[in-house]
Amino acid sequence: NNLHAFLTEQIKDYDSCIECVKRFLPFVDNWATCDSLRPKCFKSNKAKLEKQIDEWLKSEHIYTVRFGIEMLMVHFLDADFNPEHLKKVAEINTNEYYLEMMIAWYFATALAKQYEAAVPFLEERRLSPSIHAKTIRKAAESYRITDEKKEYLKSIK
């Protein structure tokens, strides 16, 4: 599966790549394979990718959802940031450890890149208690978040 992920991410044509990804995702059964799949052609096809991510976030398969969140984290927390993405991720209801960890990683990264938009989700306790705690822990471990912000985040633990 890791080799399959590596070969898939090398496909240059977006439409061909997305079809391969969609066929492959149901077979992904661990976080390492899921997180290693980062197709290069997604960078230049963000409008199409954003629509596809919405489908992945609704999947019943935890690693498909995890992949969708990761694609939001990788491609949509900088210039193409949309605060609606934070809401979509926060609304994912799960007790699956590897999905909770991805949501926490997404929000910790959002705190590093889009702090003002992301911090209300913690202040307003819009994440489950488990994801809330994981997010603060990951943010506190981040070198991209200032010490002052880390202290504040710890205070809302």
Short mmCIF file of N, CA and C in Angstrom, two decimals:
data_model
loop_
_atom_site.label_atom_id
_atom_site.label_comp_id
_atom_site.label_asym_id
_atom_site.label_seq_id
_atom_site.Cartn_x
_atom_site.Cartn_y
_atom_site.Cartn_z
N ASN A 1 0.81 -1.21 0.00
CA ASN A 1 0.00 0.00 0.00
C ASN A 1 0.85 1.27 0.00
N ASN A 2 1.96 1.25 0.74
CA ASN A 2 2.83 2.43 0.73
C ASN A 2 3.40 2.66 -0.66
N LEU A 3 3.80 1.61 -1.34
CA LEU A 3 4.31 1.74 -2.71
C LEU A 3 3.19 2.26 -3.62
N HIS A 4 1.99 1.74 -3.44
CA HIS A 4 0.84 2.21 -4.23
C HIS A 4 0.64 3.71 -4.02
N ALA A 5 0.71 4.15 -2.76
CA ALA A 5 0.55 5.58 -2.45
C ALA A 5 1.65 6.39 -3.12
N PHE A 6 2.87 5.91 -3.05
CA PHE A 6 4.01 6.62 -3.65
C PHE A 6 3.83 6.74 -5.16
N LEU A 7 3.42 5.68 -5.81
CA LEU A 7 3.24 5.73 -7.27
C LEU A 7 2.05 6.61 -7.65
N THR A 8 0.99 6.55 -6.87
CA THR A 8 -0.20 7.36 -7.15
C THR A 8 0.12 8.85 -7.06
N GLU A 9 0.88 9.25 -6.06
CA GLU A 9 1.14 10.67 -5.89
C GLU A 9 2.04 11.24 -6.99
N GLN A 10 2.62 10.40 -7.80
CA GLN A 10 3.47 10.84 -8.90
C GLN A 10 2.69 11.17 -10.17
N ILE A 11 1.41 10.78 -10.21
CA ILE A 11 0.60 11.01 -11.41
C ILE A 11 0.42 12.52 -11.60
N LYS A 12 0.74 13.00 -12.78
CA LYS A 12 0.73 14.45 -13.04
C LYS A 12 -0.64 15.00 -13.45
N ASP A 13 -1.44 14.19 -14.13
CA ASP A 13 -2.76 14.64 -14.57
C ASP A 13 -3.74 14.54 -13.40
N TYR A 14 -4.37 15.66 -13.06
CA TYR A 14 -5.24 15.70 -11.88
C TYR A 14 -6.38 14.69 -11.99
N ASP A 15 -7.10 14.66 -13.10
CA ASP A 15 -8.26 13.78 -13.22
C ASP A 15 -7.86 12.30 -13.10
N SER A 16 -6.75 11.93 -13.71
CA SER A 16 -6.27 10.55 -13.58
C SER A 16 -5.85 10.25 -12.14
N CYS A 17 -5.18 11.19 -11.54
CA CYS A 17 -4.72 11.01 -10.17
C CYS A 17 -5.88 10.88 -9.20
N ILE A 18 -6.87 11.74 -9.33
CA ILE A 18 -7.99 11.72 -8.40
C ILE A 18 -8.76 10.41 -8.52
N GLU A 19 -8.88 9.88 -9.73
CA GLU A 19 -9.54 8.58 -9.90
C GLU A 19 -8.75 7.47 -9.21
N CYS A 20 -7.44 7.51 -9.33
CA CYS A 20 -6.60 6.51 -8.66
C CYS A 20 -6.71 6.64 -7.14
N VAL A 21 -6.71 7.87 -6.66
CA VAL A 21 -6.83 8.11 -5.21
C VAL A 21 -8.17 7.58 -4.71
N LYS A 22 -9.24 7.88 -5.43
CA LYS A 22 -10.57 7.43 -5.01
C LYS A 22 -10.67 5.90 -4.99
N ARG A 23 -10.04 5.24 -5.94
CA ARG A 23 -10.04 3.77 -5.96
C ARG A 23 -9.18 3.19 -4.84
N PHE A 24 -8.12 3.91 -4.49
CA PHE A 24 -7.15 3.41 -3.50
C PHE A 24 -7.58 3.64 -2.05
N LEU A 25 -8.20 4.76 -1.75
CA LEU A 25 -8.50 5.12 -0.36
C LEU A 25 -9.25 4.04 0.43
N PRO A 26 -10.20 3.30 -0.14
CA PRO A 26 -10.87 2.26 0.66
C PRO A 26 -9.93 1.17 1.17
N PHE A 27 -8.76 1.04 0.58
CA PHE A 27 -7.81 0.01 0.99
C PHE A 27 -6.81 0.51 2.05
N VAL A 28 -6.79 1.81 2.28
CA VAL A 28 -5.87 2.38 3.26
C VAL A 28 -6.38 2.00 4.64
N ASP A 29 -5.50 1.38 5.43
CA ASP A 29 -5.91 0.88 6.73
C ASP A 29 -4.99 1.30 7.88
N ASN A 30 -4.19 2.34 7.64
CA ASN A 30 -3.31 2.83 8.70
C ASN A 30 -2.92 4.27 8.43
N TRP A 31 -2.52 4.95 9.49
CA TRP A 31 -2.20 6.38 9.38
C TRP A 31 -0.96 6.62 8.53
N ALA A 32 0.01 5.74 8.57
CA ALA A 32 1.27 5.98 7.85
C ALA A 32 1.04 6.01 6.34
N THR A 33 0.29 5.06 5.84
CA THR A 33 -0.03 5.04 4.41
C THR A 33 -0.87 6.26 4.05
N CYS A 34 -1.87 6.53 4.87
CA CYS A 34 -2.74 7.68 4.63
C CYS A 34 -1.94 8.98 4.55
N ASP A 35 -1.07 9.18 5.52
CA ASP A 35 -0.34 10.45 5.60
C ASP A 35 0.79 10.56 4.58
N SER A 36 1.18 9.45 3.98
CA SER A 36 2.25 9.52 2.98
C SER A 36 1.73 9.90 1.59
N LEU A 37 0.43 9.82 1.40
CA LEU A 37 -0.16 10.10 0.10
C LEU A 37 -0.42 11.60 -0.05
N ARG A 38 0.43 12.25 -0.82
CA ARG A 38 0.30 13.69 -1.06
C ARG A 38 0.56 14.00 -2.53
N PRO A 39 -0.45 13.77 -3.37
CA PRO A 39 -0.26 13.99 -4.80
C PRO A 39 0.18 15.42 -5.12
N LYS A 40 1.20 15.50 -5.95
CA LYS A 40 1.77 16.80 -6.31
C LYS A 40 0.83 17.62 -7.19
N CYS A 41 0.04 16.94 -8.02
CA CYS A 41 -0.84 17.66 -8.94
C CYS A 41 -1.99 18.37 -8.23
N PHE A 42 -2.22 18.08 -6.96
CA PHE A 42 -3.30 18.74 -6.23
C PHE A 42 -3.03 20.23 -6.06
N LYS A 43 -1.75 20.61 -5.99
CA LYS A 43 -1.39 22.02 -5.77
C LYS A 43 -1.95 22.96 -6.84
N SER A 44 -2.04 22.48 -8.05
CA SER A 44 -2.48 23.35 -9.15
C SER A 44 -3.93 23.10 -9.55
N ASN A 45 -4.67 22.38 -8.71
CA ASN A 45 -6.08 22.09 -9.01
C ASN A 45 -6.94 22.24 -7.76
N LYS A 46 -6.75 23.35 -7.07
CA LYS A 46 -7.39 23.50 -5.76
C LYS A 46 -8.90 23.63 -5.82
N ALA A 47 -9.45 24.24 -6.83
CA ALA A 47 -10.91 24.37 -6.91
C ALA A 47 -11.55 22.99 -7.01
N LYS A 48 -11.02 22.14 -7.89
CA LYS A 48 -11.55 20.78 -8.01
C LYS A 48 -11.29 19.99 -6.73
N LEU A 49 -10.11 20.15 -6.18
CA LEU A 49 -9.75 19.42 -4.96
C LEU A 49 -10.67 19.76 -3.81
N GLU A 50 -10.99 21.03 -3.66
CA GLU A 50 -11.85 21.47 -2.55
C GLU A 50 -13.21 20.76 -2.60
N LYS A 51 -13.78 20.62 -3.78
CA LYS A 51 -15.06 19.92 -3.93
C LYS A 51 -14.91 18.44 -3.57
N GLN A 52 -13.80 17.85 -4.00
CA GLN A 52 -13.56 16.43 -3.71
C GLN A 52 -13.38 16.20 -2.20
N ILE A 53 -12.70 17.12 -1.54
CA ILE A 53 -12.48 17.00 -0.10
C ILE A 53 -13.80 16.94 0.64
N ASP A 54 -14.78 17.72 0.21
CA ASP A 54 -16.11 17.68 0.85
C ASP A 54 -16.68 16.26 0.83
N GLU A 55 -16.48 15.55 -0.26
CA GLU A 55 -16.95 14.16 -0.35
C GLU A 55 -16.18 13.27 0.61
N TRP A 56 -14.86 13.43 0.66
CA TRP A 56 -14.06 12.60 1.55
C TRP A 56 -14.44 12.81 3.02
N LEU A 57 -14.75 14.03 3.38
CA LEU A 57 -15.10 14.32 4.78
C LEU A 57 -16.40 13.63 5.19
N LYS A 58 -17.23 13.26 4.25
CA LYS A 58 -18.50 12.59 4.54
C LYS A 58 -18.40 11.07 4.50
N SER A 59 -17.24 10.55 4.24
CA SER A 59 -17.06 9.11 4.10
C SER A 59 -17.29 8.37 5.42
N GLU A 60 -17.64 7.10 5.32
CA GLU A 60 -17.76 6.22 6.49
C GLU A 60 -16.40 5.61 6.85
N HIS A 61 -15.45 5.69 5.94
CA HIS A 61 -14.12 5.09 6.11
C HIS A 61 -13.19 6.08 6.80
N ILE A 62 -12.66 5.72 7.97
CA ILE A 62 -11.92 6.71 8.76
C ILE A 62 -10.68 7.25 8.04
N TYR A 63 -10.00 6.42 7.27
CA TYR A 63 -8.78 6.92 6.62
C TYR A 63 -9.10 7.77 5.39
N THR A 64 -10.28 7.63 4.82
CA THR A 64 -10.70 8.54 3.76
C THR A 64 -10.98 9.91 4.36
N VAL A 65 -11.66 9.94 5.50
CA VAL A 65 -11.92 11.21 6.19
C VAL A 65 -10.60 11.83 6.63
N ARG A 66 -9.71 11.01 7.19
CA ARG A 66 -8.40 11.51 7.62
C ARG A 66 -7.66 12.13 6.45
N PHE A 67 -7.70 11.47 5.29
CA PHE A 67 -7.03 11.99 4.10
C PHE A 67 -7.63 13.34 3.70
N GLY A 68 -8.94 13.45 3.75
CA GLY A 68 -9.60 14.72 3.41
C GLY A 68 -9.15 15.85 4.32
N ILE A 69 -9.09 15.57 5.61
CA ILE A 69 -8.63 16.59 6.57
C ILE A 69 -7.18 16.96 6.29
N GLU A 70 -6.38 15.96 6.01
CA GLU A 70 -4.97 16.24 5.71
C GLU A 70 -4.83 17.12 4.48
N MET A 71 -5.65 16.87 3.46
CA MET A 71 -5.58 17.70 2.26
C MET A 71 -6.00 19.13 2.56
N LEU A 72 -6.97 19.31 3.46
CA LEU A 72 -7.32 20.67 3.90
C LEU A 72 -6.13 21.31 4.60
N MET A 73 -5.46 20.54 5.44
CA MET A 73 -4.32 21.06 6.20
C MET A 73 -3.16 21.44 5.27
N VAL A 74 -2.89 20.60 4.32
CA VAL A 74 -1.75 20.81 3.42
C VAL A 74 -2.01 21.93 2.41
N HIS A 75 -3.23 22.00 1.89
CA HIS A 75 -3.50 22.90 0.76
C HIS A 75 -4.35 24.13 1.07
N PHE A 76 -5.00 24.16 2.23
CA PHE A 76 -5.97 25.24 2.45
C PHE A 76 -5.81 25.98 3.78
N LEU A 77 -4.61 26.04 4.30
CA LEU A 77 -4.38 26.84 5.51
C LEU A 77 -3.50 28.06 5.25
N ASP A 78 -3.15 28.28 4.00
CA ASP A 78 -2.31 29.43 3.66
C ASP A 78 -3.12 30.39 2.80
N ALA A 79 -2.67 30.67 1.60
CA ALA A 79 -3.33 31.66 0.74
C ALA A 79 -4.77 31.28 0.40
N ASP A 80 -5.07 29.99 0.32
CA ASP A 80 -6.41 29.54 -0.04
C ASP A 80 -7.26 29.22 1.19
N PHE A 81 -6.91 29.79 2.32
CA PHE A 81 -7.64 29.52 3.57
C PHE A 81 -9.08 29.99 3.48
N ASN A 82 -9.98 29.15 4.01
CA ASN A 82 -11.40 29.47 4.11
C ASN A 82 -11.85 29.05 5.51
N PRO A 83 -12.32 29.97 6.33
CA PRO A 83 -12.74 29.63 7.69
C PRO A 83 -13.83 28.55 7.75
N GLU A 84 -14.56 28.39 6.67
CA GLU A 84 -15.59 27.33 6.62
C GLU A 84 -14.98 25.94 6.78
N HIS A 85 -13.74 25.80 6.35
CA HIS A 85 -13.08 24.50 6.49
C HIS A 85 -12.92 24.13 7.97
N LEU A 86 -12.62 25.11 8.80
CA LEU A 86 -12.51 24.85 10.24
C LEU A 86 -13.82 24.29 10.77
N LYS A 87 -14.92 24.86 10.36
CA LYS A 87 -16.24 24.40 10.81
C LYS A 87 -16.50 22.97 10.36
N LYS A 88 -16.18 22.68 9.12
CA LYS A 88 -16.41 21.33 8.59
C LYS A 88 -15.62 20.29 9.38
N VAL A 89 -14.37 20.60 9.69
CA VAL A 89 -13.55 19.65 10.43
C VAL A 89 -14.05 19.52 11.87
N ALA A 90 -14.42 20.64 12.47
CA ALA A 90 -14.92 20.62 13.85
C ALA A 90 -16.21 19.82 13.98
N GLU A 91 -16.98 19.75 12.93
CA GLU A 91 -18.26 19.05 12.96
C GLU A 91 -18.14 17.54 12.78
N ILE A 92 -16.95 17.06 12.50
CA ILE A 92 -16.76 15.61 12.35
C ILE A 92 -16.87 14.97 13.73
N ASN A 93 -17.82 14.08 13.86
CA ASN A 93 -18.08 13.43 15.14
C ASN A 93 -17.45 12.04 15.12
N THR A 94 -16.44 11.83 15.97
CA THR A 94 -15.74 10.56 15.95
C THR A 94 -15.15 10.24 17.32
N ASN A 95 -15.00 8.96 17.55
CA ASN A 95 -14.25 8.46 18.71
C ASN A 95 -13.04 7.67 18.25
N GLU A 96 -12.80 7.66 16.95
CA GLU A 96 -11.67 6.92 16.38
C GLU A 96 -10.37 7.67 16.67
N TYR A 97 -9.44 7.01 17.33
CA TYR A 97 -8.20 7.65 17.77
C TYR A 97 -7.46 8.32 16.61
N TYR A 98 -7.27 7.61 15.50
CA TYR A 98 -6.47 8.15 14.41
C TYR A 98 -7.18 9.29 13.67
N LEU A 99 -8.46 9.34 13.76
CA LEU A 99 -9.20 10.47 13.21
C LEU A 99 -9.15 11.66 14.18
N GLU A 100 -9.28 11.38 15.47
CA GLU A 100 -9.14 12.44 16.47
C GLU A 100 -7.76 13.10 16.37
N MET A 101 -6.73 12.28 16.20
CA MET A 101 -5.38 12.82 16.09
C MET A 101 -5.22 13.71 14.87
N MET A 102 -5.85 13.34 13.75
CA MET A 102 -5.76 14.15 12.53
C MET A 102 -6.49 15.47 12.74
N ILE A 103 -7.64 15.44 13.38
CA ILE A 103 -8.38 16.67 13.64
C ILE A 103 -7.54 17.58 14.54
N ALA A 104 -6.93 17.01 15.56
CA ALA A 104 -6.07 17.79 16.46
C ALA A 104 -4.88 18.36 15.70
N TRP A 105 -4.28 17.58 14.84
CA TRP A 105 -3.13 18.04 14.05
C TRP A 105 -3.58 19.18 13.13
N TYR A 106 -4.75 19.02 12.51
CA TYR A 106 -5.28 20.08 11.65
C TYR A 106 -5.46 21.38 12.45
N PHE A 107 -6.10 21.29 13.61
CA PHE A 107 -6.35 22.51 14.39
C PHE A 107 -5.06 23.09 14.96
N ALA A 108 -4.11 22.26 15.34
CA ALA A 108 -2.82 22.78 15.82
C ALA A 108 -2.11 23.52 14.69
N THR A 109 -2.18 22.98 13.49
CA THR A 109 -1.58 23.65 12.33
C THR A 109 -2.34 24.93 12.01
N ALA A 110 -3.66 24.88 12.12
CA ALA A 110 -4.46 26.09 11.90
C ALA A 110 -4.10 27.16 12.93
N LEU A 111 -3.84 26.75 14.16
CA LEU A 111 -3.42 27.73 15.18
C LEU A 111 -2.09 28.38 14.80
N ALA A 112 -1.22 27.62 14.17
CA ALA A 112 0.08 28.15 13.75
C ALA A 112 -0.07 29.09 12.55
N LYS A 113 -1.02 28.80 11.67
CA LYS A 113 -1.12 29.56 10.42
C LYS A 113 -2.28 30.55 10.38
N GLN A 114 -3.35 30.26 11.09
CA GLN A 114 -4.56 31.09 11.06
C GLN A 114 -5.10 31.21 12.49
N TYR A 115 -4.27 31.69 13.38
CA TYR A 115 -4.57 31.69 14.81
C TYR A 115 -5.91 32.35 15.14
N GLU A 116 -6.13 33.54 14.64
CA GLU A 116 -7.35 34.29 14.99
C GLU A 116 -8.62 33.55 14.57
N ALA A 117 -8.57 32.84 13.48
CA ALA A 117 -9.74 32.08 13.03
C ALA A 117 -9.90 30.77 13.80
N ALA A 118 -8.79 30.17 14.21
CA ALA A 118 -8.84 28.84 14.84
C ALA A 118 -9.06 28.88 16.35
N VAL A 119 -8.52 29.87 17.04
CA VAL A 119 -8.58 29.87 18.50
C VAL A 119 -10.00 29.89 19.06
N PRO A 120 -10.98 30.52 18.42
CA PRO A 120 -12.35 30.46 18.97
C PRO A 120 -12.90 29.03 19.11
N PHE A 121 -12.45 28.13 18.28
CA PHE A 121 -12.92 26.75 18.38
C PHE A 121 -12.50 26.12 19.71
N LEU A 122 -11.38 26.57 20.23
CA LEU A 122 -10.93 26.11 21.55
C LEU A 122 -11.60 26.92 22.66
N GLU A 123 -11.63 28.21 22.48
CA GLU A 123 -12.25 29.08 23.51
C GLU A 123 -13.71 28.73 23.73
N GLU A 124 -14.40 28.41 22.65
CA GLU A 124 -15.83 28.10 22.72
C GLU A 124 -16.10 26.61 22.91
N ARG A 125 -15.03 25.83 23.06
CA ARG A 125 -15.12 24.37 23.29
C ARG A 125 -15.98 23.69 22.22
N ARG A 126 -15.64 24.00 20.96
CA ARG A 126 -16.40 23.45 19.83
C ARG A 126 -15.87 22.10 19.38
N LEU A 127 -14.78 21.66 20.00
CA LEU A 127 -14.23 20.34 19.71
C LEU A 127 -14.55 19.42 20.88
N SER A 128 -14.59 18.12 20.64
CA SER A 128 -14.84 17.19 21.74
C SER A 128 -13.74 17.36 22.79
N PRO A 129 -13.99 17.01 24.03
CA PRO A 129 -12.95 17.15 25.07
C PRO A 129 -11.64 16.46 24.71
N SER A 130 -11.75 15.30 24.11
CA SER A 130 -10.54 14.55 23.72
C SER A 130 -9.75 15.29 22.64
N ILE A 131 -10.44 15.76 21.60
CA ILE A 131 -9.77 16.48 20.51
C ILE A 131 -9.26 17.83 21.00
N HIS A 132 -10.00 18.48 21.85
CA HIS A 132 -9.59 19.75 22.45
C HIS A 132 -8.23 19.58 23.15
N ALA A 133 -8.13 18.56 24.00
CA ALA A 133 -6.88 18.31 24.75
C ALA A 133 -5.74 17.96 23.81
N LYS A 134 -6.01 17.13 22.81
CA LYS A 134 -4.97 16.74 21.85
C LYS A 134 -4.49 17.95 21.05
N THR A 135 -5.41 18.82 20.68
CA THR A 135 -5.05 20.02 19.91
C THR A 135 -4.12 20.91 20.73
N ILE A 136 -4.45 21.14 21.97
CA ILE A 136 -3.61 21.99 22.82
C ILE A 136 -2.24 21.35 23.02
N ARG A 137 -2.21 20.03 23.22
CA ARG A 137 -0.93 19.34 23.39
C ARG A 137 -0.08 19.49 22.12
N LYS A 138 -0.67 19.26 20.96
CA LYS A 138 0.08 19.38 19.71
C LYS A 138 0.53 20.82 19.48
N ALA A 139 -0.32 21.78 19.79
CA ALA A 139 0.05 23.19 19.62
C ALA A 139 1.19 23.56 20.56
N ALA A 140 1.15 23.04 21.78
CA ALA A 140 2.20 23.33 22.76
C ALA A 140 3.54 22.74 22.33
N GLU A 141 3.51 21.69 21.54
CA GLU A 141 4.74 21.05 21.04
C GLU A 141 5.27 21.73 19.77
N SER A 142 4.48 22.61 19.18
CA SER A 142 4.83 23.23 17.91
C SER A 142 5.87 24.33 18.07
N TYR A 143 6.82 24.36 17.17
CA TYR A 143 7.80 25.45 17.14
C TYR A 143 7.26 26.66 16.39
N ARG A 144 6.10 26.52 15.76
CA ARG A 144 5.53 27.62 14.96
C ARG A 144 4.57 28.50 15.75
N ILE A 145 4.34 28.15 16.99
CA ILE A 145 3.43 28.92 17.83
C ILE A 145 4.25 29.59 18.93
N THR A 146 4.00 30.87 19.17
CA THR A 146 4.79 31.61 20.15
C THR A 146 4.55 31.08 21.57
N ASP A 147 5.51 31.33 22.43
CA ASP A 147 5.38 30.91 23.83
C ASP A 147 4.17 31.57 24.49
N GLU A 148 3.93 32.82 24.15
CA GLU A 148 2.79 33.54 24.72
C GLU A 148 1.47 32.86 24.33
N LYS A 149 1.34 32.48 23.06
CA LYS A 149 0.12 31.80 22.61
C LYS A 149 0.01 30.41 23.23
N LYS A 150 1.13 29.73 23.38
CA LYS A 150 1.12 28.41 24.02
C LYS A 150 0.62 28.51 25.46
N GLU A 151 1.07 29.52 26.17
CA GLU A 151 0.62 29.71 27.55
C GLU A 151 -0.88 29.97 27.60
N TYR A 152 -1.36 30.78 26.68
CA TYR A 152 -2.79 31.06 26.64
C TYR A 152 -3.57 29.77 26.35
N LEU A 153 -3.11 29.00 25.37
CA LEU A 153 -3.79 27.76 25.03
C LEU A 153 -3.83 26.81 26.23
N LYS A 154 -2.73 26.72 26.94
CA LYS A 154 -2.69 25.86 28.12
C LYS A 154 -3.68 26.34 29.18
N SER A 155 -3.93 27.63 29.23
CA SER A 155 -4.85 28.18 30.23
C SER A 155 -6.31 27.83 29.92
N ILE A 156 -6.61 27.46 28.67
CA ILE A 156 -7.98 27.08 28.32
C ILE A 156 -8.10 25.57 28.16
N LYS A 157 -7.17 24.88 28.71
CA LYS A 157 -7.17 23.41 28.66
C LYS A 157 -8.39 22.91 29.35
#
